[in-house]
Short mmCIF file of C-alpha atoms in Angstrom, two decimals:
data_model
loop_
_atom_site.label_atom_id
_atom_site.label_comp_id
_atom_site.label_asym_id
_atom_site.label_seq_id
_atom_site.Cartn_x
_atom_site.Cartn_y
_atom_site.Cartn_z
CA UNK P 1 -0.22 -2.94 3.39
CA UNK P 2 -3.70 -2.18 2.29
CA UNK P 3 -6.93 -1.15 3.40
CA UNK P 4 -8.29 -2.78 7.21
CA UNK P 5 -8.36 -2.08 10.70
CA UNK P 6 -6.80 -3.99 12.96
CA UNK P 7 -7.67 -4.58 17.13
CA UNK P 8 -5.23 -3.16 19.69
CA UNK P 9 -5.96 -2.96 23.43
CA UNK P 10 -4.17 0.74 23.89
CA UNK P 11 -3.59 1.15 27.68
CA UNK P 12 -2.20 4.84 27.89
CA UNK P 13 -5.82 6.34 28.28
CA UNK P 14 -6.04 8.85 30.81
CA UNK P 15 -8.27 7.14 32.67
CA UNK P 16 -6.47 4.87 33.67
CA UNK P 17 -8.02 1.81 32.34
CA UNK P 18 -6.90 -0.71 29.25
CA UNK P 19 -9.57 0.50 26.14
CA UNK P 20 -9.90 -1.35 22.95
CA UNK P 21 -9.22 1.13 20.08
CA UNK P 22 -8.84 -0.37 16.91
CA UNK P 23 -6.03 -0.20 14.19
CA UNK P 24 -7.54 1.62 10.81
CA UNK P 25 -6.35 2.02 7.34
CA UNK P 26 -10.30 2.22 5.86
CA UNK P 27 -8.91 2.14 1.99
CA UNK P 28 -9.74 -0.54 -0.37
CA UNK P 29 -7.40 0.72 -3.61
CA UNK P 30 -3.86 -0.19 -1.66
CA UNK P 31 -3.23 -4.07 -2.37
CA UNK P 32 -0.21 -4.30 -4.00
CA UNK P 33 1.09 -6.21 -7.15
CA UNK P 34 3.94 -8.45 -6.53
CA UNK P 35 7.16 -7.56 -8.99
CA UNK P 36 9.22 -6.59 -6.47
CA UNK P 37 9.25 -10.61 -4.52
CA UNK P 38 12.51 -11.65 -6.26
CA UNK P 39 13.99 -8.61 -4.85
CA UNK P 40 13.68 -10.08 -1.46
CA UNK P 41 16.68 -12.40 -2.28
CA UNK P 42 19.75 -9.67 -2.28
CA UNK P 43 20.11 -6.54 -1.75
CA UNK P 44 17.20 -3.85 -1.94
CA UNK P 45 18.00 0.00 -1.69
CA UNK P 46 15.75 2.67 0.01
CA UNK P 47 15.78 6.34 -0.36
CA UNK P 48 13.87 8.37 2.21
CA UNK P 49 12.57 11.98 2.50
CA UNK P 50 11.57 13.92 5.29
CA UNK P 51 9.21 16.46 4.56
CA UNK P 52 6.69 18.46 6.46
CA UNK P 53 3.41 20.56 5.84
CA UNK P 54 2.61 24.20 5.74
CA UNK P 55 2.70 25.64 9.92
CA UNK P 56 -1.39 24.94 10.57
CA UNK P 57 -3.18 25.67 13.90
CA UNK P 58 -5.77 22.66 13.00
CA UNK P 59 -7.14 20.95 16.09
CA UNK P 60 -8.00 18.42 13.32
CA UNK P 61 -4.66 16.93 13.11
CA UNK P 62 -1.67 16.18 15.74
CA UNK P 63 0.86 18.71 15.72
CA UNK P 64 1.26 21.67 13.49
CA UNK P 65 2.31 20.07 10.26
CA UNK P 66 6.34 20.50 11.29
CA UNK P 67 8.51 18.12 12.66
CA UNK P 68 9.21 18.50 16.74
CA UNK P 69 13.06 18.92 16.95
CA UNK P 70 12.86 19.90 20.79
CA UNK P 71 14.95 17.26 22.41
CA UNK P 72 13.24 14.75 24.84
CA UNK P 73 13.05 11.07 26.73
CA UNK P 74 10.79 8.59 26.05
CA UNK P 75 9.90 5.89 22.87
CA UNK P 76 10.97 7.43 19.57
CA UNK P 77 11.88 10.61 21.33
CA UNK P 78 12.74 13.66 19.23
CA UNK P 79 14.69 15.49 18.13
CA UNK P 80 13.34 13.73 14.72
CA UNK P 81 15.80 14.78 12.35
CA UNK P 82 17.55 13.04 10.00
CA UNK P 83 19.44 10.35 12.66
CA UNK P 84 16.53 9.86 13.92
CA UNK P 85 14.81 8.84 10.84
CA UNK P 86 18.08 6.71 9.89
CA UNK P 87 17.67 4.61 12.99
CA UNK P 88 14.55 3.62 12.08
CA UNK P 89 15.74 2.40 8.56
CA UNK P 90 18.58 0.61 10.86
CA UNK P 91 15.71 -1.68 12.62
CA UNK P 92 14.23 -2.59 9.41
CA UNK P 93 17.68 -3.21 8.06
CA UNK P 94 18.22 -5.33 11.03
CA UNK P 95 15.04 -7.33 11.51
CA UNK P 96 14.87 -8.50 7.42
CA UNK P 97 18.59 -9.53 7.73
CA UNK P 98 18.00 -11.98 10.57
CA UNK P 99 14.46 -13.06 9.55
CA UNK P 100 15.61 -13.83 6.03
CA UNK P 101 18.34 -15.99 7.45
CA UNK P 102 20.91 -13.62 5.72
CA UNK P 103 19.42 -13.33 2.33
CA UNK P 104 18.02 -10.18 2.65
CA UNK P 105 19.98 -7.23 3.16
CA UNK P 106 18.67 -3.49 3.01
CA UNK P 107 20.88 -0.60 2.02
CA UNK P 108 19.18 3.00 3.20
CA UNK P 109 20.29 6.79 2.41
CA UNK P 110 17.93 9.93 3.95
CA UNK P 111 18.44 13.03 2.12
CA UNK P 112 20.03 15.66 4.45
CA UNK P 113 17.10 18.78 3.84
CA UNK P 114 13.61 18.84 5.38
CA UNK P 115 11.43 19.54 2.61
CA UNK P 116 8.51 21.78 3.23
CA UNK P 117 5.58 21.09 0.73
CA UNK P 118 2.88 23.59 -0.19
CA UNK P 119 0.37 22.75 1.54
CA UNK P 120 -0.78 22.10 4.87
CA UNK P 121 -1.34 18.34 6.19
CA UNK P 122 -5.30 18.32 5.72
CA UNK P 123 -4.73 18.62 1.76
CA UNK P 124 -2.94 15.69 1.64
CA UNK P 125 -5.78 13.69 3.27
CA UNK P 126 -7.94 11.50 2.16
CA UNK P 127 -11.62 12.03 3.82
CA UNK P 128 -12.62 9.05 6.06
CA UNK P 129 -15.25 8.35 4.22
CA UNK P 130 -13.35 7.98 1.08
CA UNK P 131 -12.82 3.77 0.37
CA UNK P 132 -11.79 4.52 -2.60
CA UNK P 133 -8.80 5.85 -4.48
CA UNK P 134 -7.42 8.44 -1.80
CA UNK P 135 -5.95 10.53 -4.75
CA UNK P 136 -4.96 13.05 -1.94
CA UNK P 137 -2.36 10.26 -0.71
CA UNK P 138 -1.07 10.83 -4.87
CA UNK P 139 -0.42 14.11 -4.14
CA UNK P 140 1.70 14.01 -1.30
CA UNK P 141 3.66 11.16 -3.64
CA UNK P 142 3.86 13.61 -6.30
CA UNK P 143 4.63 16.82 -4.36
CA UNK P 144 7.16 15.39 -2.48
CA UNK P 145 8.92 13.57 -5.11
CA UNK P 146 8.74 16.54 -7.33
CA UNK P 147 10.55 18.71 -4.71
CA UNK P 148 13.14 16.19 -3.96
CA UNK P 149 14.20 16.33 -6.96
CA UNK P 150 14.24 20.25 -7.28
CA UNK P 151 16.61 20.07 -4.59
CA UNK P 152 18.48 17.26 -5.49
CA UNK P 153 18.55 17.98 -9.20
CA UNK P 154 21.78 15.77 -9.90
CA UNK P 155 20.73 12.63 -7.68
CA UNK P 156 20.88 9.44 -8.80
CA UNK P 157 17.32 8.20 -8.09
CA UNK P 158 17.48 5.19 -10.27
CA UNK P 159 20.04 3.13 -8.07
CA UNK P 160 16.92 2.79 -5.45
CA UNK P 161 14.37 0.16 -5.57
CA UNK P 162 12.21 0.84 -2.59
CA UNK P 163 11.63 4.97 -1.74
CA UNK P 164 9.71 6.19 1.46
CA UNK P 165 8.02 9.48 2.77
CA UNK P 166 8.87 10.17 6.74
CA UNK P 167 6.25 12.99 7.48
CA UNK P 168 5.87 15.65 10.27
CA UNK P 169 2.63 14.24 12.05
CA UNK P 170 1.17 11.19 13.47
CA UNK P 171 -0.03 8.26 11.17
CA UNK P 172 -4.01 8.16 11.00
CA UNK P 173 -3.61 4.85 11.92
CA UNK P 174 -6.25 4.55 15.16
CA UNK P 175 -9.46 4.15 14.25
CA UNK P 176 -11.11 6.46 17.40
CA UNK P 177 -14.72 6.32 15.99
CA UNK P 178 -15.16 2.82 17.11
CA UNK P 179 -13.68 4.06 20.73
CA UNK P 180 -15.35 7.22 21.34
CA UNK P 181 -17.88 7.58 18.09
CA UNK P 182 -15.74 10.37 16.26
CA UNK P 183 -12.48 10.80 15.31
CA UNK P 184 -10.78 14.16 16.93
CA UNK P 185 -8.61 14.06 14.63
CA UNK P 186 -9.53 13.12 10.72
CA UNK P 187 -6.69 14.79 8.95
CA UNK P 188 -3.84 12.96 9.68
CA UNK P 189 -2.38 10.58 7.63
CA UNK P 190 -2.37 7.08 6.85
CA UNK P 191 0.77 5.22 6.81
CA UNK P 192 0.25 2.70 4.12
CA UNK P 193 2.56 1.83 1.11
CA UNK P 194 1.77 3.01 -2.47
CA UNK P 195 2.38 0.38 -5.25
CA UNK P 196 2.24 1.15 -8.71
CA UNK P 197 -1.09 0.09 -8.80
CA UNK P 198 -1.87 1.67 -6.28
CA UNK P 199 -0.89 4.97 -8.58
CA UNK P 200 -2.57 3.83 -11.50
CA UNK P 201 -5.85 3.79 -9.59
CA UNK P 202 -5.09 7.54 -8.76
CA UNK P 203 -3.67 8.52 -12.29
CA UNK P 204 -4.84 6.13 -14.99
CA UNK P 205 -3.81 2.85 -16.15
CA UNK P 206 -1.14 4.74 -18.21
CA UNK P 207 0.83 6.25 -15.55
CA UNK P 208 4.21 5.32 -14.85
CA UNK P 209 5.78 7.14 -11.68
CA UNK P 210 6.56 10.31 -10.71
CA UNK P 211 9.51 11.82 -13.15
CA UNK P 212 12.99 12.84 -11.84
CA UNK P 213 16.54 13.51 -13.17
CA UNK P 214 15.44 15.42 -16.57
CA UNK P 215 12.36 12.73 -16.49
CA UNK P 216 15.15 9.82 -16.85
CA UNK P 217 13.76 8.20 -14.27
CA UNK P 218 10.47 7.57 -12.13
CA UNK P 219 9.72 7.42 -8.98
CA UNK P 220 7.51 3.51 -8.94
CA UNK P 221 6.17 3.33 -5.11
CA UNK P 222 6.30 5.00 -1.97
CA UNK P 223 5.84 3.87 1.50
CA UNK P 224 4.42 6.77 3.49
CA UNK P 225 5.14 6.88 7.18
CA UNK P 226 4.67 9.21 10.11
CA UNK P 227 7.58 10.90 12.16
CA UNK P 228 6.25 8.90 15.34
CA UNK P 229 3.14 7.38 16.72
CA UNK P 230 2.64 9.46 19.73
CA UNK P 231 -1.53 10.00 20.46
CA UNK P 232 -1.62 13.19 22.47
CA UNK P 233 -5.45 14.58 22.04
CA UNK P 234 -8.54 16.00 23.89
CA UNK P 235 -11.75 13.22 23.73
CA UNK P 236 -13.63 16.68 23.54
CA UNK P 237 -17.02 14.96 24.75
CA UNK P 238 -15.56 13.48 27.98
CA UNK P 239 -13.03 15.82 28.64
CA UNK P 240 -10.63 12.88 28.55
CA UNK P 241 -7.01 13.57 27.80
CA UNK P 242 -5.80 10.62 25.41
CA UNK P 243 -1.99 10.06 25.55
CA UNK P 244 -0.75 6.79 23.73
CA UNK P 245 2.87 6.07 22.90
CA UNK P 246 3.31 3.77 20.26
CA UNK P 247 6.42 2.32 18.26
CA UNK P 248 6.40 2.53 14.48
CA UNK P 249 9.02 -0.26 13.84
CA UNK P 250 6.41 -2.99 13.01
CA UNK P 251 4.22 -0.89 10.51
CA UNK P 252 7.66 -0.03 8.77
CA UNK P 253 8.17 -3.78 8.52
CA UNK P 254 4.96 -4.03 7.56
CA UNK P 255 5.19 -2.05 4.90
CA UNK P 256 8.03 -2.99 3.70
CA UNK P 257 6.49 -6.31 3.65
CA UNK P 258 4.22 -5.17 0.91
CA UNK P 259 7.20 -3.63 -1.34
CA UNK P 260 8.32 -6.91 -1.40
CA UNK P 261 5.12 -8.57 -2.22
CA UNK P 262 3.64 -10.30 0.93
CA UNK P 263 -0.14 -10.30 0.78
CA UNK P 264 -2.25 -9.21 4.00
CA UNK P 265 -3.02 -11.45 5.94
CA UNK P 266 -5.67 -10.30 7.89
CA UNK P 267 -9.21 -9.40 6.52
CA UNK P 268 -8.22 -5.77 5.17
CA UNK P 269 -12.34 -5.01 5.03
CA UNK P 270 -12.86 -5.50 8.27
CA UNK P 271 -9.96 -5.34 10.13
CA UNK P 272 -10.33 -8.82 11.63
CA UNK P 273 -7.21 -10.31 12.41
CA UNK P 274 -5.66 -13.16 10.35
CA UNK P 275 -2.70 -15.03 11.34
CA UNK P 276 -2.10 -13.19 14.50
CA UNK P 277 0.93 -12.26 16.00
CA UNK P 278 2.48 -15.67 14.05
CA UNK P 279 3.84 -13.89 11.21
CA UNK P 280 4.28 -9.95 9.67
CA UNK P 281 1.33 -9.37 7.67
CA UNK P 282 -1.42 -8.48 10.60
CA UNK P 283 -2.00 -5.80 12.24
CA UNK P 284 -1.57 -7.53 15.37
CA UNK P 285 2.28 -8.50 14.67
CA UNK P 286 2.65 -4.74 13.34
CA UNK P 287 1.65 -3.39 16.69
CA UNK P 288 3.06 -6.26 19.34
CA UNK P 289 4.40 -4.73 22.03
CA UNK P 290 2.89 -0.88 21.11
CA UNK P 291 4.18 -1.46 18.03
CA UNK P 292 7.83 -1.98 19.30
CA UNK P 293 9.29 -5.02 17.17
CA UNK P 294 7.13 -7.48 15.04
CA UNK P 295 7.47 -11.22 15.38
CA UNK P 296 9.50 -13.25 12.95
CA UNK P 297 7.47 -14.04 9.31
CA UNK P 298 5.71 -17.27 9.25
CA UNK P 299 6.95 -20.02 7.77
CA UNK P 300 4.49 -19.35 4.58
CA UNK P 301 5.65 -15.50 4.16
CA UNK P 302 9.20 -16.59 4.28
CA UNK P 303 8.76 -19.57 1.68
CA UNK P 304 6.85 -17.38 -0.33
CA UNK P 305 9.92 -14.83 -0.41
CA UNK P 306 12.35 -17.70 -1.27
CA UNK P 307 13.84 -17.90 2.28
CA UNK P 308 13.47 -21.42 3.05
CA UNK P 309 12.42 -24.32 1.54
CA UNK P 310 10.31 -26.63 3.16
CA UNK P 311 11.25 -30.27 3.67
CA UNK P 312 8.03 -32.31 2.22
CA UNK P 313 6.68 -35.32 3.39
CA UNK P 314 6.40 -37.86 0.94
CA UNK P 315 5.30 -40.83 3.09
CA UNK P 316 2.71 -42.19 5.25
CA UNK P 317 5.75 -43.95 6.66
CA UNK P 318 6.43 -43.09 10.59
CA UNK P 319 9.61 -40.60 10.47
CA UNK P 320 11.12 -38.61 13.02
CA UNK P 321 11.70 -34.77 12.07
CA UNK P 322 14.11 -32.34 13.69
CA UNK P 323 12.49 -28.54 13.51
CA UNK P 324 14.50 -25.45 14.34
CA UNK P 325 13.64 -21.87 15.40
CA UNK P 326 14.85 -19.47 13.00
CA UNK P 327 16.98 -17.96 16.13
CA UNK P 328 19.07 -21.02 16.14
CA UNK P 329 20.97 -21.02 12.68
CA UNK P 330 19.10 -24.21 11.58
CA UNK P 331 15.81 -22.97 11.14
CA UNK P 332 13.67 -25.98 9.20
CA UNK P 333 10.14 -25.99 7.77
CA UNK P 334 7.90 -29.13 7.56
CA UNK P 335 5.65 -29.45 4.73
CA UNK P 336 2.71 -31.65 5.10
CA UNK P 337 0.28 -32.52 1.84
CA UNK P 338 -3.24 -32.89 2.94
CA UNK P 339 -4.52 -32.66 -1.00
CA UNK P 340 -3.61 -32.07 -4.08
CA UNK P 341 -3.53 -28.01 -3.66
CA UNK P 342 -3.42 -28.06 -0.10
CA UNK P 343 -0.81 -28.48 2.82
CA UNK P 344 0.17 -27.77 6.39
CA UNK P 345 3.86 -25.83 6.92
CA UNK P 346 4.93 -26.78 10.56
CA UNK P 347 7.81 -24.67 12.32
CA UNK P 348 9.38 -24.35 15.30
CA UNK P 349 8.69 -21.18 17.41
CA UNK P 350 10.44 -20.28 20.67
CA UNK P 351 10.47 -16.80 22.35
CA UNK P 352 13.72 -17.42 23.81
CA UNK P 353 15.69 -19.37 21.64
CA UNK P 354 18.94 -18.70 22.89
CA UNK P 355 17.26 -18.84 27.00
CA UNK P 356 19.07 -15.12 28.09
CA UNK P 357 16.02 -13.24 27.78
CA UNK P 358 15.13 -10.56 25.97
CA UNK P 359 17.52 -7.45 25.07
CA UNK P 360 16.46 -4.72 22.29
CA UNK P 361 19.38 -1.98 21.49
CA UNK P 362 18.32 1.67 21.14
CA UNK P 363 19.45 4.85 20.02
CA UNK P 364 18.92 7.63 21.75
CA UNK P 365 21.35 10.93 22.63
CA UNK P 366 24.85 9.59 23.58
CA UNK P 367 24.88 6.55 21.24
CA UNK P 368 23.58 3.25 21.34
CA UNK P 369 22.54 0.93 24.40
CA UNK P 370 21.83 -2.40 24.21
CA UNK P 371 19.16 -3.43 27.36
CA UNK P 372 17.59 -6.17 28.79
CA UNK P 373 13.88 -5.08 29.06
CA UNK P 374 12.61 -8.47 30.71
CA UNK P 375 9.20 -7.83 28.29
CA UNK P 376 6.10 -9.68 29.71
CA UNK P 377 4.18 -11.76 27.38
CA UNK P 378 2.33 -8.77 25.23
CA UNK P 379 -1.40 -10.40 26.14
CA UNK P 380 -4.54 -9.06 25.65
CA UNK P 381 -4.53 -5.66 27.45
CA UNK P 382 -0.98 -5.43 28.21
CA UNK P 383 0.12 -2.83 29.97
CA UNK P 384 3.13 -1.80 28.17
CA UNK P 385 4.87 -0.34 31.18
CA UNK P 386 8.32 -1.89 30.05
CA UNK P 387 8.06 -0.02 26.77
CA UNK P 388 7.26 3.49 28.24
CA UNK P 389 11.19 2.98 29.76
CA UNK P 390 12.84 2.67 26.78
CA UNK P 391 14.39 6.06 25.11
CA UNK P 392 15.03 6.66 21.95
CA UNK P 393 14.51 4.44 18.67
CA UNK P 394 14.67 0.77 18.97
CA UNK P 395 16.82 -0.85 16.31
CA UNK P 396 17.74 -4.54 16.90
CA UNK P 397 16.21 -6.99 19.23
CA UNK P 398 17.73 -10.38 20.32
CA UNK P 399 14.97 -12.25 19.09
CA UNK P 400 11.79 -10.85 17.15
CA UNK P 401 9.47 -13.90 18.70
CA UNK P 402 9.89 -12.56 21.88
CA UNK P 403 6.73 -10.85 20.66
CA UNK P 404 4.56 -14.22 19.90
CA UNK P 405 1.31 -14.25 21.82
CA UNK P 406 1.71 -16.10 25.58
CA UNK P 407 1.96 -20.11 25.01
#
């Protein structure tokens, strides 16, 4: 995912009313190559690190640069340790295997120590100013991967294709300015994934990953991600106390999305949205539902990634055509030529495929729980109630268009 912001009606303001703050990843060096697309038909193996900052008092960032281990209740609830963090990698597992139809499957391994880097999270920052290279971003890549490896110094990196940062902190990922005209808090992080371009705009055309084992192998991308998305600051001006609880499920899948080589689709200068809540790559699929669970791809992502291909009509001829949601085991994609370079893609999309409603399992303290949440349509200022029930870390849902926009 690369640079944009994207809108989101956040309803958890203190005062009590729905306010439109706005999604922001203001960096314009992020779009990713695409060698990693024929990797989207097999199996793809992750390798994630937890580390955490230097102890800071900052009122410039959330939290105090470690990871909150104090148990509680509530959306991605802590204690965020190492279970917690492999629960999350359990949704994405989840949601690519049934999206893909099966063709996808994601194999995940979190290394057991929190590492503690040398610095504290404001280092690691790129200004907000910067639309540029965010070489700060680099060094968290580097200074992470570099202690991994000091700790792990007879891993085997090089079975892993796809390698992610969990950090202490909330992802910089609200843009507050357009809200309130400031941000409170400019030092946290984005949560963006780094190609190898993306590092070769940092380091030089030249570079070639961060080296581990003895230097026998590199480190080639990293998705960086927060350890939750929970807003709790002080609007200083007004005295307001902000408090927003958001999932991080959909900008994992989101990111992942970019590993494997899906374009944004939105407009990633502005932030204005693209496809919607019809596919992955928008900010407004990322966050449906508070960020809970993304829809299914659209029909283009998923032919792009080799999971279906579309049946093409090759006559004016009157014919009747059968299309399937993906939900029910025969999902089928239309492919209309309008021109010589250009066509529609027509699919079936149903919410409730299999009519039982909607039921997303969770992990919390105790083991897993599978629920019916009865969601609402996620609208334009929804209110999110239903998700502000749900404890612990969401990984499955029945059906991922549950979260399509209100027909």
């Amino acid at each position: 995912m690369s640079a944009g912001s994207f809108g989101y009606a956040a309803p958890a303001l203190a005062s009590g009313g729905p306010h439109e703050l706005r999604l922001s990843h203001p960096l314009t060096a992020f779009q990713s190559t695409h060698p990693n697309r024929a990797l989207a038909n097999g199996t793809v193996n992750v390798l994630a690190i937890m580390v955490q900052f230097q102890a800071d008092s900052s009122s410039l960032t959330i939290g105090d640069g470690r990871f909150v281990m104090s148990p509680d209740s509530g959306l991605d609830a802590p204690p965020h340790n190492k279970n917690y963090f492999e629960n999350h990698l359990l949704f994405l597992k989840n949601y690519f295997w049934k999206v893909s139809g099966g063709k996808l499957n994601i194999d995940y391994t979190v290394l057991d120590s929190v590492i503690t880097l040398p610095h504290e999270m404001e280092y690691y920052s790129p200004p907000r100013n910067d639309t540029g290279n965010a070489d700060n971003l680099g060094l968290l890549y580097q200074d992470a991967w570099h202690a991994a490896d000091s700790l792990y110094p007879n891993f085997d990196f090089s079975q892993y294709q796809c390698f992610v940062i969990f950090h202490a902190g909330v992802g910089r990922d609200l843009d507050f300015t357009s809200q309130f005209g400031y941000d409170p808090v400019p030092y946290d992080l984005p949560s963006i994934y780094l190609s190898m371009k993306s590092l070769r705009s940092m380091f030089g055309t030249g570079y070639t990953g961060e080296p581990v084992a003895n230097s026998t192998f590199r480190i080639p991308n990293s998705i960086i991600m927060p350890e939750s998305e929970h807003y709790f600051i002080m609007d200083t001006p007004t005295d307001t106390l902000i408090d927003i609880t958001l999932g991080s499920n959909g900008l994992l899948a989101g990111n992942f999305g970019s590993f494997l080589g899906l374009p944004d689709l939105f407009d990633s200068q502005t932030g204005i949205t693209g496809i919607g809540r019809f596919g992955l790559m928008d900010g407004q699929a990322m966050f449906a539902y508070g960020g809970l669970f993304p829809p299914e791809p659209s029909a283009w992502e998923k032919m792009y990634l080799g999971w279906v291909t579309p049946e093409e009509v090759t006559s004016p001829v009157a014919t009747q055509y059968s299309l399937y949601a993906n939900e029910t085991g025969k999902y089928s994609v239309l492919k209309v030529p309008i021109s010589g370079s250009e066509y529609f893609l027509l699919e079936n999309r149903e919410r409730d495929a299999h009519h039982d409603g909607e039921k997303v399992t969770t992990y919390y303290e105790g083991g897993y729980h599978t629920t019916d949440i009865g969601l609402a349509y996620d609208t334009t200022y929804f209110d999110g109630l239903q998700i502000y029930h749900i404890n612990g870390v969401v990984t499955d849902a029945d059906e991922f268009d549950w979260a399509l926009p209100e027909p």
